């Protein structure tokens, strides 16, 4: 009787433990040792528009890749010395901490960061750091048109592209459908390399012709080119503000972001001390 009663108690205890276990309704589709891959893990892999053959191939490849990685992981745990595993786990913990804290800081900073950079800030930073903005390339402000050799209004068009008053601009745009290529925006700085890509003839043009304020006429087998060089800067010249404006804006925004991060870190540490969530123990 005593034995029967003891067995009955054991059975009741085991049944009770099973009752309180969390039920896992997930459907396994593969196993490697004690690790399982479930249907829900591959649900996002299958597109509604994918064919049955494609879906089967995608799932099969994923399962095989998962199994290979899991087998390698299990073997690594068995064969890598414990001291190295501890170092790897520390690196993993540090990476996780960095990932979370950076994500949190970016979320907070994105709400507080003013992304507007005033003209005063741009000019002030530019004037204080001019020597850091020396050019490595030639820059040009240029307008040009490429026309056929038998273009009818050659003389008048040449005068308009060189003179380029308000009426000339309007007239040139009106007849631009007749040009093989053109650029009438002479307010933007363009690298020599980009200009030569648009006009390959410049690669063999005498450098003396490409001076500031020059108007030149060039010709090759592809047509006639009429160019007016409004301005030119050479390597080692100070880059114009307009050209480096995007760079300065990014520098100022990055500085703003770093200042906000420093303030955030200081504030949360101060609050933690104030709320008794952070303290340093003195060891005697």
Short mmCIF file of C-alpha atoms in Angstrom, two decimals:
data_model
loop_
_atom_site.label_atom_id
_atom_site.label_comp_id
_atom_site.label_asym_id
_atom_site.label_seq_id
_atom_site.Cartn_x
_atom_site.Cartn_y
_atom_site.Cartn_z
CA UNK A 1 0.00 0.00 0.00
CA UNK A 2 2.79 2.41 0.85
CA UNK A 3 4.49 1.76 -2.50
CA UNK A 4 1.24 2.18 -4.39
CA UNK A 5 0.56 5.46 -2.62
CA UNK A 6 4.09 6.73 -3.39
CA UNK A 7 3.77 5.93 -7.10
CA UNK A 8 0.40 7.62 -7.19
CA UNK A 9 1.91 10.79 -5.67
CA UNK A 10 4.73 10.76 -8.20
CA UNK A 11 2.28 10.39 -11.08
CA UNK A 12 0.19 13.29 -9.75
CA UNK A 13 3.33 15.45 -9.36
CA UNK A 14 4.53 14.73 -12.92
CA UNK A 15 1.08 15.38 -14.32
CA UNK A 16 0.94 18.67 -12.44
CA UNK A 17 4.31 19.75 -13.84
CA UNK A 18 3.19 18.90 -17.38
CA UNK A 19 0.04 20.88 -16.81
CA UNK A 20 1.93 24.04 -15.88
CA UNK A 21 4.35 23.74 -18.82
CA UNK A 22 3.73 26.29 -21.55
CA UNK A 23 2.20 24.56 -24.52
CA UNK A 24 4.14 25.03 -27.78
CA UNK A 25 1.76 24.99 -30.73
CA UNK A 26 4.45 25.72 -33.30
CA UNK A 27 4.82 23.20 -36.11
CA UNK A 28 8.42 22.01 -36.59
CA UNK A 29 9.68 21.39 -40.12
CA UNK A 30 13.32 20.52 -39.42
CA UNK A 31 15.59 19.59 -36.51
CA UNK A 32 19.33 19.70 -35.88
CA UNK A 33 20.21 18.11 -32.54
CA UNK A 34 18.08 20.09 -30.02
CA UNK A 35 17.33 23.02 -32.32
CA UNK A 36 14.14 23.23 -34.37
CA UNK A 37 13.02 25.21 -37.38
CA UNK A 38 9.30 26.01 -37.41
CA UNK A 39 6.76 26.84 -40.07
CA UNK A 40 6.44 30.39 -38.77
CA UNK A 41 10.19 30.90 -39.38
CA UNK A 42 9.74 30.45 -43.13
CA UNK A 43 6.33 32.08 -43.55
CA UNK A 44 7.81 35.38 -44.76
CA UNK A 45 9.89 33.61 -47.43
CA UNK A 46 6.94 32.71 -49.59
CA UNK A 47 5.47 35.33 -51.90
CA UNK A 48 1.83 35.09 -52.95
CA UNK A 49 2.89 35.45 -56.58
CA UNK A 50 5.54 32.70 -56.41
CA UNK A 51 4.85 29.42 -58.19
CA UNK A 52 4.74 26.10 -56.34
CA UNK A 53 8.12 25.12 -57.81
CA UNK A 54 9.76 28.41 -56.82
CA UNK A 55 8.32 28.27 -53.31
CA UNK A 56 9.54 24.70 -52.82
CA UNK A 57 13.03 25.63 -54.02
CA UNK A 58 13.21 28.71 -51.78
CA UNK A 59 12.10 26.78 -48.70
CA UNK A 60 14.41 23.86 -49.46
CA UNK A 61 17.43 26.15 -49.86
CA UNK A 62 16.57 28.00 -46.66
CA UNK A 63 16.22 24.78 -44.64
CA UNK A 64 19.54 23.44 -45.93
CA UNK A 65 21.30 26.73 -45.17
CA UNK A 66 19.74 26.83 -41.68
CA UNK A 67 20.77 23.23 -41.02
CA UNK A 68 24.35 23.83 -42.18
CA UNK A 69 24.68 26.92 -39.99
CA UNK A 70 23.17 25.16 -36.99
CA UNK A 71 25.42 22.12 -37.38
CA UNK A 72 28.46 24.38 -37.64
CA UNK A 73 27.32 26.30 -34.56
CA UNK A 74 26.88 23.11 -32.54
CA UNK A 75 30.27 21.83 -33.63
CA UNK A 76 31.84 25.19 -32.79
CA UNK A 77 30.46 25.05 -29.24
CA UNK A 78 31.90 21.56 -28.83
CA UNK A 79 35.32 22.28 -30.31
CA UNK A 80 36.10 25.92 -29.44
CA UNK A 81 37.77 26.26 -26.01
CA UNK A 82 35.59 27.72 -23.28
CA UNK A 83 37.84 30.74 -22.73
CA UNK A 84 37.44 31.71 -26.39
CA UNK A 85 33.70 31.17 -26.17
CA UNK A 86 33.60 33.53 -23.21
CA UNK A 87 35.43 36.17 -25.23
CA UNK A 88 33.01 35.72 -28.14
CA UNK A 89 30.03 35.99 -25.80
CA UNK A 90 31.44 39.23 -24.39
CA UNK A 91 31.79 40.60 -27.92
CA UNK A 92 28.21 39.55 -28.69
CA UNK A 93 26.97 41.24 -25.51
CA UNK A 94 28.91 44.42 -26.37
CA UNK A 95 27.55 44.42 -29.92
CA UNK A 96 23.99 43.95 -28.64
CA UNK A 97 24.44 46.79 -26.16
CA UNK A 98 25.89 49.08 -28.82
CA UNK A 99 23.13 48.17 -31.28
CA UNK A 100 20.36 48.93 -28.80
CA UNK A 101 21.89 52.12 -27.41
CA UNK A 102 22.65 53.51 -30.88
CA UNK A 103 19.12 52.74 -32.02
CA UNK A 104 17.70 54.48 -28.95
CA UNK A 105 19.97 57.52 -29.30
CA UNK A 106 19.13 57.84 -33.00
CA UNK A 107 15.42 57.71 -32.21
CA UNK A 108 15.70 60.46 -29.62
CA UNK A 109 18.08 62.61 -31.66
CA UNK A 110 15.95 62.37 -34.82
CA UNK A 111 13.09 64.00 -32.90
CA UNK A 112 15.25 66.80 -31.51
CA UNK A 113 17.65 67.49 -34.38
CA UNK A 114 17.00 70.69 -36.30
CA UNK A 115 18.10 69.88 -39.85
CA UNK A 116 17.89 73.49 -41.05
CA UNK A 117 21.24 75.18 -41.65
CA UNK A 118 21.07 78.94 -42.04
CA UNK A 119 22.99 80.93 -44.62
CA UNK A 120 24.80 82.69 -41.77
CA UNK A 121 26.02 79.37 -40.36
CA UNK A 122 27.19 78.26 -43.80
CA UNK A 123 29.07 81.47 -44.52
CA UNK A 124 30.58 81.66 -41.03
CA UNK A 125 31.89 78.09 -41.15
CA UNK A 126 33.15 78.58 -44.69
CA UNK A 127 35.08 81.76 -43.82
CA UNK A 128 36.66 80.14 -40.77
CA UNK A 129 37.70 77.00 -42.65
CA UNK A 130 38.46 78.20 -46.18
CA UNK A 131 41.90 76.63 -46.26
CA UNK A 132 40.33 73.22 -45.74
CA UNK A 133 38.34 73.55 -48.95
CA UNK A 134 41.06 73.60 -51.58
CA UNK A 135 40.11 72.00 -54.87
CA UNK A 136 41.56 68.80 -56.28
CA UNK A 137 39.90 69.29 -59.68
CA UNK A 138 39.29 71.98 -62.25
CA UNK A 139 35.85 73.54 -62.03
CA UNK A 140 33.98 75.39 -64.75
CA UNK A 141 30.90 77.52 -65.07
CA UNK A 142 30.00 77.12 -68.71
CA UNK A 143 27.14 77.27 -71.15
CA UNK A 144 27.25 75.61 -74.55
CA UNK A 145 25.29 74.27 -77.47
CA UNK A 146 26.16 71.57 -79.99
CA UNK A 147 24.72 72.07 -83.46
CA UNK A 148 25.01 70.52 -86.92
CA UNK A 149 27.55 71.95 -89.37
CA UNK A 150 24.75 73.13 -91.65
CA UNK A 151 22.85 74.94 -88.88
CA UNK A 152 21.16 77.96 -90.50
CA UNK A 153 21.22 80.59 -87.72
CA UNK A 154 24.89 80.11 -86.83
CA UNK A 155 25.93 83.79 -86.56
CA UNK A 156 22.91 84.94 -84.59
CA UNK A 157 23.05 81.93 -82.27
CA UNK A 158 26.76 82.55 -81.61
CA UNK A 159 25.99 86.12 -80.62
CA UNK A 160 23.18 85.02 -78.31
CA UNK A 161 25.22 82.35 -76.52
CA UNK A 162 28.04 84.85 -75.95
CA UNK A 163 25.93 87.87 -74.99
CA UNK A 164 23.26 85.87 -73.09
CA UNK A 165 20.87 88.57 -71.94
CA UNK A 166 17.27 87.82 -70.89
CA UNK A 167 15.96 87.86 -74.48
CA UNK A 168 18.87 85.74 -75.70
CA UNK A 169 18.11 83.08 -73.06
CA UNK A 170 14.47 82.98 -74.14
CA UNK A 171 15.37 82.74 -77.84
CA UNK A 172 17.98 80.02 -77.28
CA UNK A 173 15.54 77.91 -75.28
CA UNK A 174 12.91 78.37 -77.97
CA UNK A 175 15.20 76.97 -80.68
CA UNK A 176 16.87 74.35 -78.44
CA UNK A 177 14.94 71.59 -80.20
CA UNK A 178 17.34 72.14 -83.10
CA UNK A 179 20.46 71.53 -80.95
CA UNK A 180 22.16 68.15 -80.70
CA UNK A 181 22.95 68.90 -77.04
CA UNK A 182 23.08 71.99 -74.85
CA UNK A 183 23.53 73.42 -71.37
CA UNK A 184 22.38 76.96 -70.60
CA UNK A 185 22.73 76.71 -66.83
CA UNK A 186 26.02 78.55 -66.27
CA UNK A 187 25.49 79.20 -62.56
CA UNK A 188 26.52 75.69 -61.47
CA UNK A 189 30.12 74.61 -61.01
CA UNK A 190 30.99 71.50 -63.04
CA UNK A 191 34.09 69.31 -62.76
CA UNK A 192 36.37 69.16 -65.79
CA UNK A 193 35.82 65.39 -65.93
CA UNK A 194 32.04 65.77 -66.13
CA UNK A 195 32.34 68.47 -68.77
CA UNK A 196 34.59 66.27 -70.91
CA UNK A 197 32.09 63.41 -70.65
CA UNK A 198 29.43 65.71 -72.10
CA UNK A 199 31.83 67.24 -74.64
CA UNK A 200 34.64 64.75 -75.48
CA UNK A 201 36.18 67.29 -77.87
CA UNK A 202 37.49 69.19 -74.82
CA UNK A 203 39.94 66.35 -74.16
CA UNK A 204 41.95 67.48 -77.19
CA UNK A 205 41.26 71.22 -76.93
CA UNK A 206 44.15 73.62 -76.30
CA UNK A 207 44.20 74.54 -72.61
CA UNK A 208 44.69 78.21 -73.47
CA UNK A 209 41.25 78.33 -75.06
CA UNK A 210 39.56 77.23 -71.84
CA UNK A 211 40.20 80.43 -69.93
CA UNK A 212 37.72 82.40 -67.87
CA UNK A 213 35.40 84.64 -69.96
CA UNK A 214 36.47 83.04 -73.25
CA UNK A 215 33.96 82.34 -75.99
CA UNK A 216 35.13 79.53 -78.24
CA UNK A 217 33.96 77.67 -81.31
CA UNK A 218 35.04 74.04 -81.76
CA UNK A 219 34.27 71.55 -84.48
CA UNK A 220 34.62 67.81 -85.04
CA UNK A 221 32.87 65.11 -87.08
CA UNK A 222 29.90 65.22 -84.71
CA UNK A 223 29.14 68.90 -85.17
CA UNK A 224 29.97 72.44 -84.05
CA UNK A 225 30.27 73.50 -80.40
CA UNK A 226 29.71 77.05 -79.14
CA UNK A 227 30.98 77.54 -75.57
CA UNK A 228 31.09 80.48 -73.23
CA UNK A 229 33.27 79.93 -70.15
CA UNK A 230 31.87 82.15 -67.44
CA UNK A 231 34.37 81.14 -64.79
CA UNK A 232 37.12 78.65 -64.08
CA UNK A 233 38.94 77.41 -60.96
CA UNK A 234 42.07 75.27 -60.83
CA UNK A 235 43.35 72.66 -58.38
CA UNK A 236 44.56 74.24 -55.10
CA UNK A 237 42.15 77.17 -55.56
CA UNK A 238 39.67 77.68 -52.74
CA UNK A 239 36.41 75.96 -53.59
CA UNK A 240 33.42 78.33 -53.87
CA UNK A 241 30.84 78.21 -51.11
CA UNK A 242 28.10 77.05 -53.45
CA UNK A 243 30.20 74.05 -54.48
CA UNK A 244 31.02 72.91 -50.92
CA UNK A 245 27.63 73.84 -49.43
CA UNK A 246 26.39 70.21 -49.17
CA UNK A 247 29.61 69.19 -47.42
CA UNK A 248 29.41 72.07 -44.92
CA UNK A 249 25.74 71.33 -44.22
CA UNK A 250 26.62 67.72 -43.41
CA UNK A 251 29.51 68.77 -41.17
CA UNK A 252 27.31 71.17 -39.21
CA UNK A 253 24.51 68.63 -38.86
CA UNK A 254 26.94 65.98 -37.63
CA UNK A 255 28.32 68.43 -35.06
CA UNK A 256 24.78 69.26 -33.96
CA UNK A 257 24.02 65.56 -33.63
CA UNK A 258 27.15 64.89 -31.55
CA UNK A 259 26.28 67.79 -29.22
CA UNK A 260 22.78 66.40 -28.71
CA UNK A 261 24.15 62.92 -28.02
CA UNK A 262 26.55 64.29 -25.40
CA UNK A 263 23.69 66.19 -23.75
CA UNK A 264 21.45 63.13 -23.84
CA UNK A 265 24.12 60.92 -22.25
CA UNK A 266 24.79 63.52 -19.56
CA UNK A 267 21.09 64.07 -18.80
CA UNK A 268 20.16 60.39 -18.50
CA UNK A 269 23.14 59.74 -16.22
CA UNK A 270 22.24 62.73 -14.04
CA UNK A 271 18.60 61.55 -13.85
CA UNK A 272 19.69 58.02 -12.94
CA UNK A 273 21.79 59.35 -10.05
CA UNK A 274 18.96 61.64 -8.92
CA UNK A 275 16.47 58.75 -8.93
CA UNK A 276 18.91 56.46 -7.15
CA UNK A 277 19.13 54.15 -10.19
CA UNK A 278 22.88 54.61 -10.50
CA UNK A 279 25.48 54.71 -7.75
CA UNK A 280 29.16 53.95 -7.38
CA UNK A 281 30.26 51.97 -4.36
CA UNK A 282 33.41 52.98 -2.55
CA UNK A 283 35.67 50.02 -1.79
CA UNK A 284 37.87 50.39 1.24
#
